[in-house]
PDB file of C-alpha atoms in Angstrom:
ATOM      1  CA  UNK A  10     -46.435 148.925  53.475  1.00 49.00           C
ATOM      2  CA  UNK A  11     -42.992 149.681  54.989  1.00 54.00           C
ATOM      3  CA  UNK A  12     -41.791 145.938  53.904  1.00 57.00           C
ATOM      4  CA  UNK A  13     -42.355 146.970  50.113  1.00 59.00           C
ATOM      5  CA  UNK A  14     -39.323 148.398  48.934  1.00 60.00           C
ATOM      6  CA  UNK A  15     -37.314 146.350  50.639  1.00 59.00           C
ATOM      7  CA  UNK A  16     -39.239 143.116  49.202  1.00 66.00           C
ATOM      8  CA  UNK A  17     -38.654 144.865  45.615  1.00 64.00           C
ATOM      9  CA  UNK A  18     -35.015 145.045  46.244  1.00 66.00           C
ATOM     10  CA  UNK A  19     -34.558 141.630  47.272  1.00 64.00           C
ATOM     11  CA  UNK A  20     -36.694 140.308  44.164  1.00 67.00           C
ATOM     12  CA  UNK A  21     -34.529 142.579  42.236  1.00 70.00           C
ATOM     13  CA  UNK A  22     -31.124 141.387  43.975  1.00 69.00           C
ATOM     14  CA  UNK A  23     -32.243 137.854  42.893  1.00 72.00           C
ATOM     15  CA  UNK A  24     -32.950 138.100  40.249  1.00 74.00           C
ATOM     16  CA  UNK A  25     -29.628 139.808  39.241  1.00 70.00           C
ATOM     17  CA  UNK A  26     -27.992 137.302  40.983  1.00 74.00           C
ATOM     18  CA  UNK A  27     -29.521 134.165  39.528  1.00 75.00           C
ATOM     19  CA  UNK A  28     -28.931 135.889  36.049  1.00 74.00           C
ATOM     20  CA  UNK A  29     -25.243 135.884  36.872  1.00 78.00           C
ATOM     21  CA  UNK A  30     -24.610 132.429  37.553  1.00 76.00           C
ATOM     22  CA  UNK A  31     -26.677 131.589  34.396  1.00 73.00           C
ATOM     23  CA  UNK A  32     -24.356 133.832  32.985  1.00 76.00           C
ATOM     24  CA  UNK A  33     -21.537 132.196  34.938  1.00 75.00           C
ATOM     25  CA  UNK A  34     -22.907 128.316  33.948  1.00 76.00           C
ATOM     26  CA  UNK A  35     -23.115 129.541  30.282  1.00 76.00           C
ATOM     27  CA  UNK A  36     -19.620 130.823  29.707  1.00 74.00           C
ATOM     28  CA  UNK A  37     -18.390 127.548  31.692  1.00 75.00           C
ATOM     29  CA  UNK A  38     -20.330 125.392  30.124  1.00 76.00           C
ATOM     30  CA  UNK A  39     -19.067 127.303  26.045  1.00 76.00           C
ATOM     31  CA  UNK A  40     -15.852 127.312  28.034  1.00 74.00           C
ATOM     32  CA  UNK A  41     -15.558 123.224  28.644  1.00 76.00           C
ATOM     33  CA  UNK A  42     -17.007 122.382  25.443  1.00 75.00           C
ATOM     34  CA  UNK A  43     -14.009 124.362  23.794  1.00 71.00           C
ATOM     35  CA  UNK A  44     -11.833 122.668  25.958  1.00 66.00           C
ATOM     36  CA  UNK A  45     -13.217 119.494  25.142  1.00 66.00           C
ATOM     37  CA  UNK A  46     -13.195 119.988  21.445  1.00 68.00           C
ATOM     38  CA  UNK A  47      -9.268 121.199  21.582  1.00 64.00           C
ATOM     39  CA  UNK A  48      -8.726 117.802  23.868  1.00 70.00           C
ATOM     40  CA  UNK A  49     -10.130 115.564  21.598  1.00 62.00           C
ATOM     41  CA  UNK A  50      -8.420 117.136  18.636  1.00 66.00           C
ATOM     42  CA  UNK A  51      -4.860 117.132  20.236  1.00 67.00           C
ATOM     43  CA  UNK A  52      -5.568 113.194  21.434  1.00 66.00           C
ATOM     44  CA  UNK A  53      -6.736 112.489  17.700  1.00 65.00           C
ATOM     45  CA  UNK A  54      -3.411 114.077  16.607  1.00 58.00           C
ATOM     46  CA  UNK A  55      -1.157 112.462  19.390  1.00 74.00           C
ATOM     47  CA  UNK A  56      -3.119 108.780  18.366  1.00 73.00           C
ATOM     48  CA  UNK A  57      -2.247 109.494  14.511  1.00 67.00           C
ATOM     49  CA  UNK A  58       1.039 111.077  15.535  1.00 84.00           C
ATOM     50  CA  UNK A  59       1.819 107.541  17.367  1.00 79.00           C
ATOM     51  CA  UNK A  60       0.388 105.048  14.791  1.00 86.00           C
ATOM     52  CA  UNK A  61       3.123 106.949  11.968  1.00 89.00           C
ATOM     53  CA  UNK A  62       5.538 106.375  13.757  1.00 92.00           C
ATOM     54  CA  UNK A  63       4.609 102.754  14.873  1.00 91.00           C
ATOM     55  CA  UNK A  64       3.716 102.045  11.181  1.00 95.00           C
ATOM     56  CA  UNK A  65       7.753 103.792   9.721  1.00 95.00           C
ATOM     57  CA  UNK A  66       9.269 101.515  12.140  1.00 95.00           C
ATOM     58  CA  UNK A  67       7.773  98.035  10.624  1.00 96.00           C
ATOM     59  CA  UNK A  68       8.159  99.565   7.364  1.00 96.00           C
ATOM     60  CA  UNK A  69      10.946 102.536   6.897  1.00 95.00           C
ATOM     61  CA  UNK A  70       9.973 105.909   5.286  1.00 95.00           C
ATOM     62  CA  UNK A  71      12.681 104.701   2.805  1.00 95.00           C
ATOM     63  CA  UNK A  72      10.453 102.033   1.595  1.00 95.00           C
ATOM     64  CA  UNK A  73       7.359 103.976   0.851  1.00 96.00           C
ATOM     65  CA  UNK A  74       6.792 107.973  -0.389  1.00 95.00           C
ATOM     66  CA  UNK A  75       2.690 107.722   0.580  1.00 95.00           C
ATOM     67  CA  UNK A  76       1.068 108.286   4.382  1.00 93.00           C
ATOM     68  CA  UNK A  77       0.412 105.292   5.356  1.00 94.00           C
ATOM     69  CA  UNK A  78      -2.326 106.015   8.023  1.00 93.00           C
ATOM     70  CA  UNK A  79      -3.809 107.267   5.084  1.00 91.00           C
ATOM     71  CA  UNK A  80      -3.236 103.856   3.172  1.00 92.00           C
ATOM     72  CA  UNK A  81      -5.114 101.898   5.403  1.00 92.00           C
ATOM     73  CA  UNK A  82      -7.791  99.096   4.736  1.00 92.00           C
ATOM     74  CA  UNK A  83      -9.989  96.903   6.895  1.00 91.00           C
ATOM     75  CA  UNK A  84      -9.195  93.313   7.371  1.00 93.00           C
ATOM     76  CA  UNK A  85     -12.335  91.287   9.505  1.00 93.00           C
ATOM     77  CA  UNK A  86     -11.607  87.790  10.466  1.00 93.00           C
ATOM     78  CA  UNK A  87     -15.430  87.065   9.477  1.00 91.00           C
ATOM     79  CA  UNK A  88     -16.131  89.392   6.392  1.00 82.00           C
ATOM     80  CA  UNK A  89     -12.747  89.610   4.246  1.00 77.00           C
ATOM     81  CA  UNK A  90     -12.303  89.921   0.231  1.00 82.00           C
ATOM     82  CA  UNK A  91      -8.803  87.635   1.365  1.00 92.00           C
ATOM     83  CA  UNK A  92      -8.099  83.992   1.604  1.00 93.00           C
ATOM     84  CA  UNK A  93      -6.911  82.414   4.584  1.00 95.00           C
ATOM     85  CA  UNK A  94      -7.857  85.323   7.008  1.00 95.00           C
ATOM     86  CA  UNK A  95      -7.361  82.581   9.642  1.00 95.00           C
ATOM     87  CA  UNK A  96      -3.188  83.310   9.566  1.00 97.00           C
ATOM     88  CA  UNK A  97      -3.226  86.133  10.765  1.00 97.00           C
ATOM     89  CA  UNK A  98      -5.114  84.905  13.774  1.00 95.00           C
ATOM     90  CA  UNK A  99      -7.120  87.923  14.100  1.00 95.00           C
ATOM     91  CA  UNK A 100      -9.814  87.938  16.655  1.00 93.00           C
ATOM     92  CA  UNK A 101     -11.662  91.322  15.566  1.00 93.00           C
ATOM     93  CA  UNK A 102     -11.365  93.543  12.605  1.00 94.00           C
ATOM     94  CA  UNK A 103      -8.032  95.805  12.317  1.00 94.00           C
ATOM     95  CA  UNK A 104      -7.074  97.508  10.302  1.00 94.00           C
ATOM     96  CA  UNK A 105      -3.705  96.679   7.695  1.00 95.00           C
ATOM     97  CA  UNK A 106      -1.615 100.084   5.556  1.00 95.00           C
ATOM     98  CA  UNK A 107      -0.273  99.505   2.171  1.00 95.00           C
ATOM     99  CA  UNK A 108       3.076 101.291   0.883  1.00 96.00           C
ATOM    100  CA  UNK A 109       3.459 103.012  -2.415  1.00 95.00           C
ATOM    101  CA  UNK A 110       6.772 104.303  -3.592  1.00 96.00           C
ATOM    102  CA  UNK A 111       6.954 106.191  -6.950  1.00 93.00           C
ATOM    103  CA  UNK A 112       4.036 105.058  -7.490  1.00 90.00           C
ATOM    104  CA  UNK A 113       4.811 101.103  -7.088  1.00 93.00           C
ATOM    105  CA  UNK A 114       3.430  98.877  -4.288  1.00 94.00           C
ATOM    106  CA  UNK A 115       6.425  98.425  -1.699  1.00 96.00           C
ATOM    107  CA  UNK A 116       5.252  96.758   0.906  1.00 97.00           C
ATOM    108  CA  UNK A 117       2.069  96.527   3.363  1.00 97.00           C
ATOM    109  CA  UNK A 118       1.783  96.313   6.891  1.00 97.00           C
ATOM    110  CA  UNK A 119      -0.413  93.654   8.403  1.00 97.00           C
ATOM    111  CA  UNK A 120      -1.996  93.320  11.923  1.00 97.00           C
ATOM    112  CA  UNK A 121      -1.601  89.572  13.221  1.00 96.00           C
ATOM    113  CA  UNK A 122      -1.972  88.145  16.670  1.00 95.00           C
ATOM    114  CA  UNK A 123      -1.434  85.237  18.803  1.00 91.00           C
ATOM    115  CA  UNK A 124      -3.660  84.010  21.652  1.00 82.00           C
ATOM    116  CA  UNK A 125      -0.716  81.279  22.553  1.00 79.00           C
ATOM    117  CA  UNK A 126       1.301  83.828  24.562  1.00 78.00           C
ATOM    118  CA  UNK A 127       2.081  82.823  28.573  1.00 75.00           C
ATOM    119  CA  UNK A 128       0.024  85.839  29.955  1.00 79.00           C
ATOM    120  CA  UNK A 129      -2.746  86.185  27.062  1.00 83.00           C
ATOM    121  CA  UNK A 130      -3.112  87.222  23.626  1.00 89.00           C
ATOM    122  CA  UNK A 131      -0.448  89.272  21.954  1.00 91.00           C
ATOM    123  CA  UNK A 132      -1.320  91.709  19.300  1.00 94.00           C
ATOM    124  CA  UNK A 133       1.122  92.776  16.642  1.00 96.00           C
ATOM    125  CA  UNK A 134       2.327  94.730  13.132  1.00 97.00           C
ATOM    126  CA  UNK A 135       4.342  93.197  10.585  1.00 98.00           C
ATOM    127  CA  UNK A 136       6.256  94.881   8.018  1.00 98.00           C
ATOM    128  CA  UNK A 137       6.589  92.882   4.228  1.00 98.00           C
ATOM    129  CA  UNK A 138       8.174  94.278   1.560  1.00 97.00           C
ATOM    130  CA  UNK A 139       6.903  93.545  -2.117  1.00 97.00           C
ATOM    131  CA  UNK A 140       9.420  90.832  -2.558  1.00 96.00           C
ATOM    132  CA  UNK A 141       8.043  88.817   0.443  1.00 97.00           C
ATOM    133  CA  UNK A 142      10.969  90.191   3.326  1.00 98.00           C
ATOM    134  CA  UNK A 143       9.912  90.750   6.569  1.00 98.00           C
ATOM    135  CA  UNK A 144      10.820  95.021   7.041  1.00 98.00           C
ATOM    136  CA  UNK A 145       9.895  95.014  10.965  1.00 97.00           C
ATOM    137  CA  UNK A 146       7.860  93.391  13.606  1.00 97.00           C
ATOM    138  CA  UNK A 147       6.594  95.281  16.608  1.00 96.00           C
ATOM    139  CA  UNK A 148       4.695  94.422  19.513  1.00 93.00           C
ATOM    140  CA  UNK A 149       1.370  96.654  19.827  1.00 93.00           C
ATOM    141  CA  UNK A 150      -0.685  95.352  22.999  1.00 88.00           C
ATOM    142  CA  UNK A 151       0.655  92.236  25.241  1.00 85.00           C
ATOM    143  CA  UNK A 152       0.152  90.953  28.880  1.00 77.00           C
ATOM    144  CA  UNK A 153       3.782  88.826  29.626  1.00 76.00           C
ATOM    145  CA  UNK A 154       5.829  88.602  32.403  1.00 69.00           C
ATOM    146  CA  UNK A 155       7.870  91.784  33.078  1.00 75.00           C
ATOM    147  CA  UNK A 156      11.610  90.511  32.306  1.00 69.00           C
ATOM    148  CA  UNK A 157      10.615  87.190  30.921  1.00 69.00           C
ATOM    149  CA  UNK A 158       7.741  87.640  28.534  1.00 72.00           C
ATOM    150  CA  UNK A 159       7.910  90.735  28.018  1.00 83.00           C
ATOM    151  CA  UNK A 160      11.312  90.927  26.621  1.00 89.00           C
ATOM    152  CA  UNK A 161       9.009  90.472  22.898  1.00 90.00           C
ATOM    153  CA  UNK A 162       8.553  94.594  23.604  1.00 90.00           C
ATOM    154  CA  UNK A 163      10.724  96.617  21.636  1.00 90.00           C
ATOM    155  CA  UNK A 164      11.626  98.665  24.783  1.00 88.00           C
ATOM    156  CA  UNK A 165      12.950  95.439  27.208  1.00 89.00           C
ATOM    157  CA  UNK A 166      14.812  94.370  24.375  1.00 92.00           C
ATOM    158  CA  UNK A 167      15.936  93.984  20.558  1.00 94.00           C
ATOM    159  CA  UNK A 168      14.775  90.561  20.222  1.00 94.00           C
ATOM    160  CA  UNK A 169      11.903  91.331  17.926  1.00 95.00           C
ATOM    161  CA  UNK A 170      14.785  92.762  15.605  1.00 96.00           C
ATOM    162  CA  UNK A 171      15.814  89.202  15.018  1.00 95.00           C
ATOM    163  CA  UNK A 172      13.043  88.788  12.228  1.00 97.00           C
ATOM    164  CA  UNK A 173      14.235  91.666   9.931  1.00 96.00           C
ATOM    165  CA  UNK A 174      15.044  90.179   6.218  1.00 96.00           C
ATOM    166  CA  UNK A 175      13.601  86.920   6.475  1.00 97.00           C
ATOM    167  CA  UNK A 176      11.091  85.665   4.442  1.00 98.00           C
ATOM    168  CA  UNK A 177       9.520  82.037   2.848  1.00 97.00           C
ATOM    169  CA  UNK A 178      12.555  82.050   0.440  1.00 96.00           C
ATOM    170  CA  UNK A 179      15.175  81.778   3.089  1.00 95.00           C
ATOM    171  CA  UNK A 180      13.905  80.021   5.721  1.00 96.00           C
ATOM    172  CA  UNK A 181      12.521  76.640   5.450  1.00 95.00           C
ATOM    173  CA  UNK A 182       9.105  75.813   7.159  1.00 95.00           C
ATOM    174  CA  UNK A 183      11.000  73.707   9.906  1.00 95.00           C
ATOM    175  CA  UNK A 184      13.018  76.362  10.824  1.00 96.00           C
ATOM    176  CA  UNK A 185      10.017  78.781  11.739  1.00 97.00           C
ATOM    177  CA  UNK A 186      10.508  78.082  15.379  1.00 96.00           C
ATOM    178  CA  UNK A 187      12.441  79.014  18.393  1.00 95.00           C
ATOM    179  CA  UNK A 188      15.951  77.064  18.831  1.00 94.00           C
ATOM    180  CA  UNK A 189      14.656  74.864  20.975  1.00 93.00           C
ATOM    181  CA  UNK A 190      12.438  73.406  19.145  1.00 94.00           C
ATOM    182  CA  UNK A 191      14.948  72.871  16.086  1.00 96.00           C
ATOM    183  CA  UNK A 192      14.584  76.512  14.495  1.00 96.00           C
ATOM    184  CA  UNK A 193      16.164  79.917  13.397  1.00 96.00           C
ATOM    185  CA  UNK A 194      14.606  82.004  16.616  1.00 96.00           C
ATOM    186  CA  UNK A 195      16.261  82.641  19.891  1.00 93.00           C
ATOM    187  CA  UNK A 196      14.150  82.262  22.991  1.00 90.00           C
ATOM    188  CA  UNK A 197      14.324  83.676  26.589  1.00 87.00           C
ATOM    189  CA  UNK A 198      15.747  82.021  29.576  1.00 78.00           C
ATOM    190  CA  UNK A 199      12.843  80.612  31.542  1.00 75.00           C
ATOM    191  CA  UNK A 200      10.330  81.944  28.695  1.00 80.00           C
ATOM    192  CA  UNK A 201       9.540  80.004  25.859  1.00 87.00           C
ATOM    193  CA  UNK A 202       5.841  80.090  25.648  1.00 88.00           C
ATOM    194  CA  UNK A 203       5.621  83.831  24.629  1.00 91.00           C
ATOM    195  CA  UNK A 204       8.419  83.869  21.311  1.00 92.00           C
ATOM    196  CA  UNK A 205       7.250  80.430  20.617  1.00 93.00           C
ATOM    197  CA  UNK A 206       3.800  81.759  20.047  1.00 93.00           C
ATOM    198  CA  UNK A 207       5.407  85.119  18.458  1.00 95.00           C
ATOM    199  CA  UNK A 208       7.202  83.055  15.712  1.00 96.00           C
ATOM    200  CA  UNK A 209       4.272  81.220  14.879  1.00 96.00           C
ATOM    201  CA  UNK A 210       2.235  84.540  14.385  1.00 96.00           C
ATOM    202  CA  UNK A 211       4.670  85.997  12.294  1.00 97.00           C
ATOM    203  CA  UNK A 212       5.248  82.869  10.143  1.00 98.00           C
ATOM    204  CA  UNK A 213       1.416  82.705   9.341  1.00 97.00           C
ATOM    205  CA  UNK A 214       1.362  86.265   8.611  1.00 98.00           C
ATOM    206  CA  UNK A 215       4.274  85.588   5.937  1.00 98.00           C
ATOM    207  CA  UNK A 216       1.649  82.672   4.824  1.00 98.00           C
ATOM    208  CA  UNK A 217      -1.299  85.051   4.445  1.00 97.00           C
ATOM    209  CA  UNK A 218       0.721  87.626   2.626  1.00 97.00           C
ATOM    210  CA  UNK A 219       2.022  84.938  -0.268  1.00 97.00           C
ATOM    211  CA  UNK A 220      -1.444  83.601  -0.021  1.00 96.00           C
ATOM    212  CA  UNK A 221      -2.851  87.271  -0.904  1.00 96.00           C
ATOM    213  CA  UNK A 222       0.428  88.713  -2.676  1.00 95.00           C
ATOM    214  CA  UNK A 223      -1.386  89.936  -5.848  1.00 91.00           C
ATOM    215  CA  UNK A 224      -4.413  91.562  -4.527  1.00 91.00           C
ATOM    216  CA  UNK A 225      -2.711  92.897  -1.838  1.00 91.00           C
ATOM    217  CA  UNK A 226      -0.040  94.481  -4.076  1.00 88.00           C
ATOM    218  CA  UNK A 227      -2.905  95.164  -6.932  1.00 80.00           C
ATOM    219  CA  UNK A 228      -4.841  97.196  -4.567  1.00 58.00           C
ATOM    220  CA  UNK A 229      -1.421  99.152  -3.633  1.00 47.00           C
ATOM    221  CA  UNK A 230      -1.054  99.915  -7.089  1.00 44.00           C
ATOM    222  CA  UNK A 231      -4.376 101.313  -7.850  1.00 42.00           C
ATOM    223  CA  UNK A 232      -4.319 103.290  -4.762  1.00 42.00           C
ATOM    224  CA  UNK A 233      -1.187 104.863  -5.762  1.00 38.00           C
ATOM    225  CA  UNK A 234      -2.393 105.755  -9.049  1.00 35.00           C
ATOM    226  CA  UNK A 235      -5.285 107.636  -7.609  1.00 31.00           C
TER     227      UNK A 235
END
């Protein structure tokens, strides 16, 4: 009989113990999921933050008044309301912005890629303007050679520059290869492969767009009217 209290008080000390760390796991548990949420909204932010800024420098804020993460549209290598999908070499659906300015299509920016390069497939963004110029060209996702290869990258060096202004109209079809090879486009020493491959890609995308020029500019339009 002796043993009772004490037995009460330890039932009773577990029990307030146990219903503090469910206490504990609940507040850390609300606590994480918070944390989580916040997390996932500041990546979401910091991923749309990056793609702006990616998209302004293939095609300059001076060139369009809309958002153009905002602008964008789907283009799928198997399902596509465009001809010749093929030139932009895409291997899965991504997705392409167009550009408004007062109202007026300026431009859109097109994904294109290139499974010629020396380390693997190179994935990029190309800048056109309305009148068929190229506006930019950046690099999104490669695998080159550090200091050869990779040179394409906008950080090793300003070769990707190089294709700013050119278009169909003043560049011949022969001439839409690297130097060696009798064209307009520098290479690298001891890397040819990789801007080889990169000239072709952006040649075809110039293709698709005057392939596509109307719809692609119609659908600006309409957009911009909304």
């Amino acid at each position: 009989m002796s043993n009772a209290p004490a037995s009460k008080g330890f039932v009773k000390a577990m029990i307030h113990n146990s219903l503090r760390l469910a206490a504990f796991a609940l507040g850390s548990a609300v606590l994480l999921v918070f944390a989580d949420n916040l997390t996932k909204d500041q990546i979401a932010h910091q991923r749309l933050e990056s793609r702006r800024q990616l998209l302004n420098q293939v095609l300059p804020p001076s060139l369009h008044d809309n958002d153009l993460p905002g602008a964008g549209f789907q283009l799928d290598p198997v399902k596509t309301d465009f001809s010749q999908i093929s030139l932009l070499g895409l291997s899965a659906p991504r997705s392409g912005y167009r550009a408004n300015l007062k109202g007026t299509a300026s431009g859109v920016v097109l994904p294109l890629e290139t499974s010629e390069g020396y380390g693997g497939p190179i994935v990029l963004m190309i800048g056109i303007a309305a009148d068929g110029s190229i506006t930019g060209v950046r690099v999104v996702e490669h695998s080159e050679t550090p200091g050869l290869g990779s040179q394409i990258d906008i950080e090793q060096s300003q070769w990707i520059t190089g294709f700013h202004q050119h278009s169909l109209a003043d560049t011949p079809a022969g001439k839409w290869r690297v130097k060696m090879d009798g064209g307009n486009f520098d290479q690298f020493v001891g890397a040819t492969i990789t801007p080889r491959a990169v000239v072709g890609a952006v040649y075809g995308a110039l293709l698709f767009f005057e392939a596509n020029k109307s719809a692609l500019l119609t659908a600006a339009d309409q957009q911009g009217a909304l």
